mmCIF file of C-alpha atoms in Angstrom:
data_model
loop_
_atom_site.group_PDB
_atom_site.id
_atom_site.type_symbol
_atom_site.label_atom_id
_atom_site.label_comp_id
_atom_site.label_asym_id
_atom_site.label_seq_id
_atom_site.Cartn_x
_atom_site.Cartn_y
_atom_site.Cartn_z
ATOM 1 C CA MET A 1 -46.505 -54.630 42.575
ATOM 2 C CA PRO A 2 -45.176 -51.453 44.275
ATOM 3 C CA GLN A 3 -44.051 -48.653 42.010
ATOM 4 C CA ARG A 4 -40.296 -48.304 41.580
ATOM 5 C CA LEU A 5 -39.576 -44.635 41.092
ATOM 6 C CA THR A 6 -36.686 -43.334 39.030
ATOM 7 C CA PRO A 7 -33.977 -41.263 40.736
ATOM 8 C CA LEU A 8 -35.442 -38.118 39.162
ATOM 9 C CA GLU A 9 -38.928 -38.923 40.426
ATOM 10 C CA ILE A 10 -37.539 -39.484 43.917
ATOM 11 C CA MET A 11 -35.611 -36.198 43.804
ATOM 12 C CA GLN A 12 -38.786 -34.399 42.734
ATOM 13 C CA LYS A 13 -40.560 -35.818 45.776
ATOM 14 C CA LEU A 14 -37.759 -34.859 48.167
ATOM 15 C CA VAL A 15 -37.303 -31.308 46.884
ATOM 16 C CA ALA A 16 -41.042 -30.684 47.271
ATOM 17 C CA PHE A 17 -40.628 -30.939 51.060
ATOM 18 C CA PRO A 18 -39.383 -27.520 52.331
ATOM 19 C CA THR A 19 -37.030 -28.990 54.922
ATOM 20 C CA VAL A 20 -35.231 -25.768 55.831
ATOM 21 C CA SER A 21 -33.179 -26.454 58.966
ATOM 22 C CA ARG A 22 -35.329 -24.199 61.141
ATOM 23 C CA ASP A 23 -38.403 -26.286 60.244
ATOM 24 C CA THR A 24 -39.430 -29.924 60.605
ATOM 25 C CA ASN A 25 -38.280 -32.681 58.256
ATOM 26 C CA ILE A 26 -40.795 -35.270 59.499
ATOM 27 C CA PRO A 27 -43.071 -35.226 56.418
ATOM 28 C CA LEU A 28 -40.059 -36.047 54.211
ATOM 29 C CA ILE A 29 -38.938 -38.851 56.528
ATOM 30 C CA ASP A 30 -42.519 -40.190 56.610
ATOM 31 C CA TRP A 31 -42.551 -40.308 52.817
ATOM 32 C CA VAL A 32 -39.189 -42.095 52.633
ATOM 33 C CA ALA A 33 -40.278 -44.622 55.272
ATOM 34 C CA ASP A 34 -43.552 -45.286 53.429
ATOM 35 C CA TYR A 35 -41.786 -45.656 50.087
ATOM 36 C CA LEU A 36 -39.196 -48.066 51.474
ATOM 37 C CA GLY A 37 -41.909 -49.935 53.352
ATOM 38 C CA SER A 38 -43.926 -50.384 50.165
ATOM 39 C CA HIS A 39 -40.944 -52.354 48.871
ATOM 40 C CA GLY A 40 -40.653 -54.459 51.995
ATOM 41 C CA ILE A 41 -37.714 -52.515 53.449
ATOM 42 C CA ALA A 42 -37.935 -51.852 57.171
ATOM 43 C CA SER A 43 -36.630 -48.462 58.235
ATOM 44 C CA HIS A 44 -35.748 -47.129 61.661
ATOM 45 C CA ARG A 45 -35.686 -43.644 63.122
ATOM 46 C CA TYR A 46 -33.811 -41.516 65.556
ATOM 47 C CA ILE A 47 -36.326 -39.041 67.022
ATOM 48 C CA ASP A 48 -34.872 -35.822 68.362
ATOM 49 C CA PRO A 49 -36.260 -35.258 71.878
ATOM 50 C CA ASP A 50 -36.051 -31.469 71.662
ATOM 51 C CA GLN A 51 -37.433 -30.570 68.229
ATOM 52 C CA PRO A 52 -39.640 -32.035 65.471
ATOM 53 C CA LYS A 53 -36.817 -33.717 63.568
ATOM 54 C CA HIS A 54 -36.282 -37.359 62.629
ATOM 55 C CA ALA A 55 -33.345 -39.233 61.113
ATOM 56 C CA LEU A 56 -33.877 -42.456 59.161
ATOM 57 C CA PHE A 57 -31.686 -45.480 58.572
ATOM 58 C CA ALA A 58 -32.271 -48.827 56.884
ATOM 59 C CA HIS A 59 -30.467 -52.025 55.836
ATOM 60 C CA VAL A 60 -30.922 -54.375 52.879
ATOM 61 C CA GLY A 61 -29.153 -57.594 52.007
ATOM 62 C CA PRO A 62 -27.714 -60.179 54.386
ATOM 63 C CA LEU A 63 -28.025 -59.290 58.076
ATOM 64 C CA THR A 64 -24.289 -59.280 58.528
ATOM 65 C CA GLU A 65 -21.746 -56.649 59.459
ATOM 66 C CA GLY A 66 -19.646 -54.873 56.859
ATOM 67 C CA ALA A 67 -22.351 -52.966 54.987
ATOM 68 C CA LEU A 68 -21.584 -50.052 52.740
ATOM 69 C CA VAL A 69 -23.464 -47.001 54.069
ATOM 70 C CA LEU A 70 -24.846 -44.220 51.846
ATOM 71 C CA SER A 71 -25.078 -41.076 53.978
ATOM 72 C CA GLY A 72 -26.965 -37.873 53.252
ATOM 73 C CA HIS A 73 -28.709 -35.054 55.094
ATOM 74 C CA THR A 74 -32.324 -34.014 54.581
ATOM 75 C CA ASP A 75 -32.188 -30.362 55.636
ATOM 76 C CA VAL A 76 -31.575 -27.436 53.311
ATOM 77 C CA VAL A 77 -30.667 -23.782 53.797
ATOM 78 C CA PRO A 78 -33.314 -21.026 53.600
ATOM 79 C CA VAL A 79 -34.397 -19.328 50.389
ATOM 80 C CA ASP A 80 -35.431 -16.110 52.168
ATOM 81 C CA GLY A 81 -34.334 -13.005 50.278
ATOM 82 C CA GLN A 82 -32.809 -14.960 47.401
ATOM 83 C CA PRO A 83 -33.847 -13.946 43.846
ATOM 84 C CA TRP A 84 -35.078 -17.317 42.541
ATOM 85 C CA SER A 85 -36.363 -17.441 38.976
ATOM 86 C CA THR A 86 -38.172 -20.748 39.621
ATOM 87 C CA ASP A 87 -40.119 -22.247 42.520
ATOM 88 C CA PRO A 88 -37.287 -23.379 44.839
ATOM 89 C CA PHE A 89 -39.325 -26.350 46.056
ATOM 90 C CA GLU A 90 -40.055 -27.755 42.639
ATOM 91 C CA VAL A 91 -37.525 -29.465 40.392
ATOM 92 C CA VAL A 92 -37.417 -27.549 37.110
ATOM 93 C CA GLU A 93 -35.347 -28.834 34.205
ATOM 94 C CA LYS A 94 -33.974 -26.327 31.699
ATOM 95 C CA ASN A 95 -30.742 -25.830 29.785
ATOM 96 C CA GLY A 96 -29.317 -29.150 30.957
ATOM 97 C CA LYS A 97 -29.834 -28.393 34.651
ATOM 98 C CA PHE A 98 -32.221 -29.449 37.409
ATOM 99 C CA TYR A 99 -33.101 -26.372 39.459
ATOM 100 C CA GLY A 100 -34.450 -26.507 43.021
ATOM 101 C CA ARG A 101 -33.380 -26.061 46.619
ATOM 102 C CA GLY A 102 -31.370 -29.114 47.567
ATOM 103 C CA THR A 103 -30.921 -30.551 44.087
ATOM 104 C CA CYS A 104 -27.179 -30.122 44.592
ATOM 105 C CA ASP A 105 -26.919 -30.065 48.391
ATOM 106 C CA MET A 106 -27.947 -32.786 48.768
ATOM 107 C CA LYS A 107 -31.336 -34.218 47.881
ATOM 108 C CA GLY A 108 -29.966 -35.256 44.506
ATOM 109 C CA PHE A 109 -27.670 -37.717 46.241
ATOM 110 C CA ASP A 110 -30.378 -38.690 48.735
ATOM 111 C CA ALA A 111 -32.642 -39.634 45.824
ATOM 112 C CA LEU A 112 -29.909 -41.727 44.228
ATOM 113 C CA ALA A 113 -29.212 -43.461 47.557
ATOM 114 C CA ILE A 114 -32.891 -44.308 48.071
ATOM 115 C CA TRP A 115 -33.063 -45.626 44.503
ATOM 116 C CA ALA A 116 -29.958 -47.750 45.078
ATOM 117 C CA LEU A 117 -31.330 -49.204 48.325
ATOM 118 C CA VAL A 118 -34.557 -50.303 46.620
ATOM 119 C CA GLU A 119 -32.674 -51.737 43.628
ATOM 120 C CA ALA A 120 -30.269 -53.589 45.910
ATOM 121 C CA HIS A 121 -33.181 -55.051 47.857
ATOM 122 C CA HIS A 122 -35.005 -56.325 44.752
ATOM 123 C CA SER A 123 -31.860 -57.645 43.078
ATOM 124 C CA GLY A 124 -30.883 -59.827 46.027
ATOM 125 C CA VAL A 125 -27.464 -58.415 46.836
ATOM 126 C CA THR A 126 -25.042 -60.758 48.547
ATOM 127 C CA ARG A 127 -23.345 -57.924 50.416
ATOM 128 C CA PRO A 128 -25.368 -55.527 52.585
ATOM 129 C CA LEU A 129 -26.176 -51.904 51.847
ATOM 130 C CA GLN A 130 -27.429 -49.278 54.290
ATOM 131 C CA ILE A 131 -28.767 -45.747 54.074
ATOM 132 C CA ALA A 132 -28.536 -43.021 56.730
ATOM 133 C CA LEU A 133 -30.471 -39.756 56.329
ATOM 134 C CA SER A 134 -29.762 -37.122 58.973
ATOM 135 C CA PHE A 135 -31.015 -33.653 59.864
ATOM 136 C CA ASP A 136 -29.439 -30.342 60.928
ATOM 137 C CA GLU A 137 -26.259 -30.791 58.904
ATOM 138 C CA GLU A 138 -26.610 -27.210 57.671
ATOM 139 C CA VAL A 139 -26.540 -25.794 61.199
ATOM 140 C CA GLY A 140 -23.375 -27.524 62.347
ATOM 141 C CA CYS A 141 -23.711 -31.273 61.665
ATOM 142 C CA THR A 142 -25.538 -31.669 64.969
ATOM 143 C CA GLY A 143 -28.019 -34.349 63.853
ATOM 144 C CA ALA A 144 -25.582 -37.025 62.694
ATOM 145 C CA PRO A 145 -23.888 -38.050 65.991
ATOM 146 C CA PRO A 146 -27.109 -39.124 67.765
ATOM 147 C CA MET A 147 -28.271 -40.853 64.576
ATOM 148 C CA ILE A 148 -24.991 -42.773 64.297
ATOM 149 C CA ALA A 149 -25.291 -43.804 67.949
ATOM 150 C CA ALA A 150 -28.889 -44.922 67.401
ATOM 151 C CA MET A 151 -27.871 -47.074 64.424
ATOM 152 C CA GLN A 152 -25.420 -49.200 66.418
ATOM 153 C CA PRO A 153 -27.836 -51.381 68.439
ATOM 154 C CA VAL A 154 -30.352 -51.680 65.577
ATOM 155 C CA LEU A 155 -28.387 -52.399 62.386
ATOM 156 C CA PRO A 156 -25.386 -54.661 61.819
ATOM 157 C CA LYS A 157 -22.314 -52.409 61.944
ATOM 158 C CA GLY A 158 -21.347 -51.020 58.569
ATOM 159 C CA SER A 159 -17.723 -50.854 57.527
ATOM 160 C CA ALA A 160 -17.514 -48.020 54.992
ATOM 161 C CA VAL A 161 -19.503 -44.820 54.503
ATOM 162 C CA ILE A 162 -19.933 -42.737 51.360
ATOM 163 C CA VAL A 163 -21.079 -39.224 52.285
ATOM 164 C CA GLY A 164 -22.645 -37.833 49.139
ATOM 165 C CA GLU A 165 -21.876 -34.130 49.473
ATOM 166 C CA PRO A 166 -21.358 -32.516 46.056
ATOM 167 C CA SER A 167 -17.844 -33.340 44.891
ATOM 168 C CA MET A 168 -18.358 -33.639 41.116
ATOM 169 C CA MET A 169 -18.102 -37.401 41.716
ATOM 170 C CA ARG A 170 -14.485 -36.993 42.805
ATOM 171 C CA THR A 171 -13.017 -39.048 45.630
ATOM 172 C CA VAL A 172 -12.574 -36.638 48.555
ATOM 173 C CA THR A 173 -10.570 -38.184 51.377
ATOM 174 C CA GLY A 174 -10.120 -35.278 53.801
ATOM 175 C CA HIS A 175 -11.741 -32.112 55.080
ATOM 176 C CA LYS A 176 -11.089 -29.524 57.757
ATOM 177 C CA ALA A 177 -12.617 -29.637 61.216
ATOM 178 C CA GLY A 178 -15.074 -26.934 62.161
ATOM 179 C CA MET A 179 -16.246 -25.375 65.387
ATOM 180 C CA GLY A 180 -18.075 -22.211 66.331
ATOM 181 C CA PHE A 181 -18.722 -20.214 69.493
ATOM 182 C CA ASP A 182 -21.572 -17.787 70.070
ATOM 183 C CA THR A 183 -19.864 -14.909 71.835
ATOM 184 C CA HIS A 184 -21.825 -12.479 74.016
ATOM 185 C CA VAL A 185 -19.907 -9.476 75.284
ATOM 186 C CA GLN A 186 -21.854 -7.883 78.151
ATOM 187 C CA GLY A 187 -20.758 -4.290 78.718
ATOM 188 C CA PHE A 188 -21.996 -1.296 80.705
ATOM 189 C CA GLU A 189 -23.965 1.620 79.264
ATOM 190 C CA VAL A 190 -23.064 5.257 79.822
ATOM 191 C CA HIS A 191 -23.306 8.372 77.657
ATOM 192 C CA SER A 192 -20.523 8.293 75.074
ATOM 193 C CA SER A 193 -19.208 11.648 76.328
ATOM 194 C CA ILE A 194 -18.035 9.793 79.477
ATOM 195 C CA MET A 195 -17.209 6.536 77.772
ATOM 196 C CA ASP A 196 -14.216 5.951 80.041
ATOM 197 C CA ARG A 197 -16.667 5.094 82.845
ATOM 198 C CA GLY A 198 -18.555 2.590 80.736
ATOM 199 C CA VAL A 199 -17.665 -0.604 78.914
ATOM 200 C CA ASN A 200 -18.491 -0.573 75.216
ATOM 201 C CA ALA A 201 -19.291 -4.207 74.379
ATOM 202 C CA ILE A 202 -18.812 -3.622 70.657
ATOM 203 C CA MET A 203 -15.384 -2.073 71.056
ATOM 204 C CA TYR A 204 -14.205 -4.816 73.396
ATOM 205 C CA GLY A 205 -15.717 -7.424 71.072
ATOM 206 C CA ALA A 206 -13.649 -5.845 68.319
ATOM 207 C CA LYS A 207 -10.521 -6.803 70.265
ATOM 208 C CA LEU A 208 -11.502 -10.457 69.880
ATOM 209 C CA ILE A 209 -12.251 -10.018 66.197
ATOM 210 C CA ASP A 210 -8.928 -8.259 65.677
ATOM 211 C CA TRP A 211 -7.240 -11.182 67.451
ATOM 212 C CA ALA A 212 -8.841 -13.442 64.831
ATOM 213 C CA ASN A 213 -7.369 -11.238 62.103
ATOM 214 C CA GLU A 214 -3.930 -11.515 63.695
ATOM 215 C CA MET A 215 -4.222 -15.313 63.928
ATOM 216 C CA ASN A 216 -5.233 -15.539 60.263
ATOM 217 C CA VAL A 217 -2.181 -13.526 59.202
ATOM 218 C CA ALA A 218 0.116 -15.643 61.370
ATOM 219 C CA ASN A 219 -1.391 -18.885 60.060
ATOM 220 C CA GLN A 220 -1.125 -17.728 56.461
ATOM 221 C CA ASN A 221 2.532 -16.836 56.897
ATOM 222 C CA ALA A 222 3.475 -20.084 58.637
ATOM 223 C CA GLN A 223 4.838 -23.108 56.801
ATOM 224 C CA PRO A 224 1.949 -25.583 56.428
ATOM 225 C CA GLY A 225 2.312 -29.110 57.746
ATOM 226 C CA ASP A 226 2.151 -32.137 55.493
ATOM 227 C CA LEU A 227 -1.588 -32.702 56.017
ATOM 228 C CA ALA A 228 -2.446 -29.000 55.783
ATOM 229 C CA ALA A 229 -0.523 -28.421 52.556
ATOM 230 C CA ALA A 230 -3.166 -30.163 50.445
ATOM 231 C CA PHE A 231 -5.938 -27.747 51.477
ATOM 232 C CA ASP A 232 -7.019 -24.442 49.978
ATOM 233 C CA PRO A 233 -6.227 -22.382 51.948
ATOM 234 C CA PRO A 234 -3.528 -24.558 53.589
ATOM 235 C CA PHE A 235 -4.033 -23.175 57.094
ATOM 236 C CA THR A 236 -6.594 -22.859 59.884
ATOM 237 C CA THR A 237 -8.954 -19.911 59.440
ATOM 238 C CA LEU A 238 -10.920 -17.861 61.982
ATOM 239 C CA HIS A 239 -14.040 -16.034 60.827
ATOM 240 C CA VAL A 240 -16.816 -13.737 62.061
ATOM 241 C CA GLY A 241 -19.672 -13.414 59.596
ATOM 242 C CA GLN A 242 -22.306 -11.601 61.664
ATOM 243 C CA ILE A 243 -22.242 -9.075 64.505
ATOM 244 C CA SER A 244 -24.959 -7.178 66.360
ATOM 245 C CA GLY A 245 -25.210 -4.910 69.375
ATOM 246 C CA GLY A 246 -25.609 -1.424 70.720
ATOM 247 C CA THR A 247 -28.547 0.890 71.384
ATOM 248 C CA ALA A 248 -27.598 4.263 69.922
ATOM 249 C CA HIS A 249 -24.546 6.007 68.495
ATOM 250 C CA ASN A 250 -24.078 8.089 71.668
ATOM 251 C CA ILE A 251 -24.364 5.261 74.219
ATOM 252 C CA THR A 252 -21.616 2.768 75.022
ATOM 253 C CA ALA A 253 -22.939 -0.573 73.816
ATOM 254 C CA LYS A 254 -24.295 -2.785 76.570
ATOM 255 C CA ASP A 255 -24.271 -5.934 74.414
ATOM 256 C CA CYS A 256 -22.394 -7.314 71.445
ATOM 257 C CA HIS A 257 -23.160 -10.689 69.846
ATOM 258 C CA PHE A 258 -21.128 -12.493 67.195
ATOM 259 C CA ALA A 259 -20.087 -16.014 66.260
ATOM 260 C CA MET A 260 -16.411 -16.929 66.116
ATOM 261 C CA ASP A 261 -15.928 -19.856 63.750
ATOM 262 C CA PHE A 262 -12.821 -21.966 63.153
ATOM 263 C CA ARG A 263 -11.897 -24.186 60.177
ATOM 264 C CA VAL A 264 -9.059 -26.294 61.516
ATOM 265 C CA VAL A 265 -6.699 -28.164 59.221
ATOM 266 C CA PRO A 266 -6.076 -31.855 59.950
ATOM 267 C CA GLY A 267 -3.016 -32.249 62.102
ATOM 268 C CA GLU A 268 -3.925 -29.320 64.366
ATOM 269 C CA SER A 269 -5.964 -29.642 67.552
ATOM 270 C CA GLN A 270 -9.453 -28.180 67.856
ATOM 271 C CA GLN A 271 -9.009 -28.270 71.621
ATOM 272 C CA GLU A 272 -5.867 -26.153 71.403
ATOM 273 C CA TRP A 273 -7.601 -23.565 69.230
ATOM 274 C CA GLU A 274 -10.522 -23.460 71.647
ATOM 275 C CA ALA A 275 -8.086 -22.983 74.529
ATOM 276 C CA LEU A 276 -6.376 -20.113 72.697
ATOM 277 C CA TYR A 277 -9.702 -18.385 72.097
ATOM 278 C CA ARG A 278 -10.827 -18.838 75.680
ATOM 279 C CA GLU A 279 -7.499 -17.439 76.863
ATOM 280 C CA ARG A 280 -7.946 -14.310 74.748
ATOM 281 C CA VAL A 281 -11.552 -13.978 75.929
ATOM 282 C CA ALA A 282 -10.352 -14.112 79.540
ATOM 283 C CA GLN A 283 -7.782 -11.387 78.834
ATOM 284 C CA VAL A 284 -10.362 -9.065 77.270
ATOM 285 C CA GLN A 285 -12.860 -9.777 80.038
ATOM 286 C CA ALA A 286 -10.229 -8.830 82.621
ATOM 287 C CA MET A 287 -9.733 -5.488 80.853
ATOM 288 C CA MET A 288 -13.490 -4.856 80.984
ATOM 289 C CA GLN A 289 -13.769 -5.765 84.650
ATOM 290 C CA THR A 290 -11.079 -3.295 85.684
ATOM 291 C CA VAL A 291 -13.603 -0.629 84.620
ATOM 292 C CA VAL A 292 -16.889 -2.268 85.673
ATOM 293 C CA PRO A 293 -16.502 -5.544 87.616
ATOM 294 C CA GLU A 294 -19.908 -7.009 86.686
ATOM 295 C CA THR A 295 -19.183 -7.008 82.952
ATOM 296 C CA ARG A 296 -18.339 -10.333 81.331
ATOM 297 C CA ILE A 297 -18.013 -12.392 78.144
ATOM 298 C CA ALA A 298 -20.082 -15.548 77.745
ATOM 299 C CA LEU A 299 -19.260 -18.315 75.246
ATOM 300 C CA SER A 300 -21.583 -21.029 73.985
ATOM 301 C CA GLN A 301 -20.394 -23.649 71.514
ATOM 302 C CA ARG A 302 -22.681 -23.803 68.473
ATOM 303 C CA PHE A 303 -21.069 -26.736 66.690
ATOM 304 C CA ASN A 304 -18.021 -28.960 66.756
ATOM 305 C CA VAL A 305 -17.324 -31.035 63.648
ATOM 306 C CA PRO A 306 -14.278 -33.324 63.524
ATOM 307 C CA ALA A 307 -11.982 -33.364 60.517
ATOM 308 C CA LEU A 308 -12.100 -36.158 57.977
ATOM 309 C CA MET A 309 -8.608 -37.609 58.171
ATOM 310 C CA PRO A 310 -7.156 -39.255 55.048
ATOM 311 C CA GLU A 311 -6.981 -42.995 55.679
ATOM 312 C CA ARG A 312 -4.144 -45.249 54.657
ATOM 313 C CA GLU A 313 -5.676 -47.990 52.487
ATOM 314 C CA GLY A 314 -9.150 -46.846 53.591
ATOM 315 C CA LEU A 315 -11.962 -49.208 52.576
ATOM 316 C CA ALA A 316 -14.394 -46.414 51.661
ATOM 317 C CA GLU A 317 -11.780 -44.742 49.491
ATOM 318 C CA GLN A 318 -11.015 -48.024 47.742
ATOM 319 C CA VAL A 319 -14.693 -48.627 46.983
ATOM 320 C CA VAL A 320 -15.191 -45.185 45.462
ATOM 321 C CA ARG A 321 -11.951 -45.194 43.490
ATOM 322 C CA ARG A 322 -12.818 -48.569 41.999
ATOM 323 C CA LEU A 323 -16.275 -47.391 40.928
ATOM 324 C CA THR A 324 -15.280 -43.927 39.669
ATOM 325 C CA GLY A 325 -11.785 -44.582 38.336
ATOM 326 C CA ASP A 326 -10.651 -41.406 40.134
ATOM 327 C CA ASN A 327 -7.199 -41.960 41.614
ATOM 328 C CA ALA A 328 -6.314 -38.317 42.217
ATOM 329 C CA THR A 329 -6.030 -36.727 45.669
ATOM 330 C CA HIS A 330 -8.850 -34.367 46.667
ATOM 331 C CA VAL A 331 -9.540 -32.577 49.953
ATOM 332 C CA VAL A 332 -12.024 -29.806 50.812
ATOM 333 C CA SER A 333 -12.180 -27.003 53.354
ATOM 334 C CA TYR A 334 -15.872 -27.344 54.189
ATOM 335 C CA GLY A 335 -17.057 -29.737 56.891
ATOM 336 C CA THR A 336 -19.315 -32.776 56.520
ATOM 337 C CA GLU A 337 -20.679 -35.685 58.527
ATOM 338 C CA ALA A 338 -17.872 -37.908 57.190
ATOM 339 C CA GLY A 339 -15.571 -37.030 60.087
ATOM 340 C CA GLN A 340 -18.322 -37.963 62.538
ATOM 341 C CA PHE A 341 -18.758 -41.391 60.944
ATOM 342 C CA GLN A 342 -14.984 -41.832 60.952
ATOM 343 C CA GLN A 343 -14.867 -40.916 64.624
ATOM 344 C CA ALA A 344 -17.496 -43.623 65.261
ATOM 345 C CA GLY A 345 -15.270 -46.283 63.718
ATOM 346 C CA TYR A 346 -16.325 -46.300 60.074
ATOM 347 C CA SER A 347 -14.049 -45.865 57.094
ATOM 348 C CA ALA A 348 -15.369 -42.725 55.374
ATOM 349 C CA VAL A 349 -15.068 -40.837 52.117
ATOM 350 C CA ILE A 350 -16.956 -38.054 50.326
ATOM 351 C CA CYS A 351 -18.306 -38.576 46.838
ATOM 352 C CA GLY A 352 -21.455 -37.126 45.329
ATOM 353 C CA PRO A 353 -22.815 -35.439 42.225
ATOM 354 C CA GLY A 354 -22.899 -31.688 41.757
ATOM 355 C CA ASP A 355 -20.638 -28.713 42.367
ATOM 356 C CA ILE A 356 -20.331 -27.285 45.889
ATOM 357 C CA ALA A 357 -20.225 -23.818 44.284
ATOM 358 C CA GLN A 358 -23.967 -24.191 43.591
ATOM 359 C CA ALA A 359 -24.851 -25.095 47.176
ATOM 360 C CA HIS A 360 -26.879 -22.485 49.100
ATOM 361 C CA GLN A 361 -27.179 -20.268 46.012
ATOM 362 C CA PRO A 362 -30.336 -18.762 44.500
ATOM 363 C CA ASP A 363 -31.398 -20.921 41.554
ATOM 364 C CA GLU A 364 -29.427 -23.830 43.017
ATOM 365 C CA PHE A 365 -28.987 -26.568 40.442
ATOM 366 C CA ILE A 366 -27.348 -29.846 39.605
ATOM 367 C CA THR A 367 -26.527 -30.505 35.980
ATOM 368 C CA VAL A 368 -28.332 -33.343 34.281
ATOM 369 C CA ALA A 369 -24.925 -34.763 33.379
ATOM 370 C CA GLN A 370 -23.809 -34.835 37.027
ATOM 371 C CA PHE A 371 -27.072 -36.389 38.175
ATOM 372 C CA ASN A 372 -26.712 -39.051 35.507
ATOM 373 C CA ALA A 373 -23.105 -39.639 36.582
ATOM 374 C CA GLY A 374 -24.370 -40.231 40.109
ATOM 375 C CA HIS A 375 -26.949 -42.670 38.770
ATOM 376 C CA ALA A 376 -24.283 -44.572 36.833
ATOM 377 C CA PHE A 377 -22.189 -44.761 40.013
ATOM 378 C CA MET A 378 -25.109 -46.260 41.939
ATOM 379 C CA GLN A 379 -25.790 -48.772 39.171
ATOM 380 C CA LYS A 380 -22.190 -49.958 39.366
ATOM 381 C CA LEU A 381 -22.356 -50.052 43.142
ATOM 382 C CA VAL A 382 -25.482 -52.218 43.216
ATOM 383 C CA ALA A 383 -24.025 -54.519 40.564
ATOM 384 C CA SER A 384 -20.859 -54.980 42.647
ATOM 385 C CA LEU A 385 -22.895 -55.892 45.714
ATOM 386 C CA ARG A 386 -25.117 -58.242 43.723
ATOM 387 C CA GLY A 387 -22.190 -60.050 42.175
ATOM 388 C CA GLY A 388 -20.597 -60.733 45.537
ATOM 389 C CA ALA A 389 -17.338 -59.115 44.424
ATOM 390 C CA GLU A 390 -15.263 -57.575 47.148
ATOM 391 C CA ALA A 391 -15.895 -53.844 47.183
ATOM 392 C CA THR A 392 -12.231 -53.051 47.599
#
């Protein structure tokens, strides 16, 4: 008889794999596939053609459409330079908390989803359940779209997706869109004493960053639309978090690199914001080229994550509200894979254990109480699928 691990035991296994986004996640996926296989559950993979990364998806219950899908990501952010007081890749319990990288974001939920899939399989559910474990969520949600596409010809189409990002088990029905552009300003070096003959890439890059500041002020002062009003902050934000460039203090900078990121409220167009940025880039580039024609600004899109739009009578929302009893309205400003599932035709909602404030932090943790709340949610979910009751 194969061993049926507890959610905590599964989380301990998952956290032990150091699946930082820059590294492979294949050993973790291998373990999940072997564990599911030991219980007679067939799993399938999407294999990234360009890097050593795999996604995994599986189905239990009747081979019919309409499954509920439990969605999580397997990658975590780095621990480099963070002052951890415990081994980040070992689950340590103390003071009512489980410490470890990913316990909150989001291997705690992944463990609960794996547990639920195995329990659903052994209990003979009359309605299907699926799991989808992606990669590279932490670097722009780039792993989910090809995984979702790969699921379509292999599994019966699911109808509702629960994305288990940490929400304190609240029913989150909307989030902002996100997109980011690597921006490379290519200037022309001269001695700073004759800077008028050169093109300082940093100083021209600053014009783009100052434009972002102006847009933020304008957005903050504008009256928010109905969809935007629920968010905090209730407007689209533009942000530059890193910048590099230059050779010496007395040389006009030849290069300047930074990332311009957008968090776009539902109801506004990502395409329009991209067009506005490209228009400003073209204006600044024209200024540079009046001095030195071969200078330029190059843009490369790093990520593009659609918003999660609140659904009217959404199936996923109904499922989660029925199981949690949470009937309040919750939206978040961070992005998730929920919008990508929604874009692919699934009803989608966010609900998972833990507090997003702990994500990415040194000594990341999920409270024992939150982990147990997630377990109770999964127990109710499996029972509802076993009883044949409509999950609405």
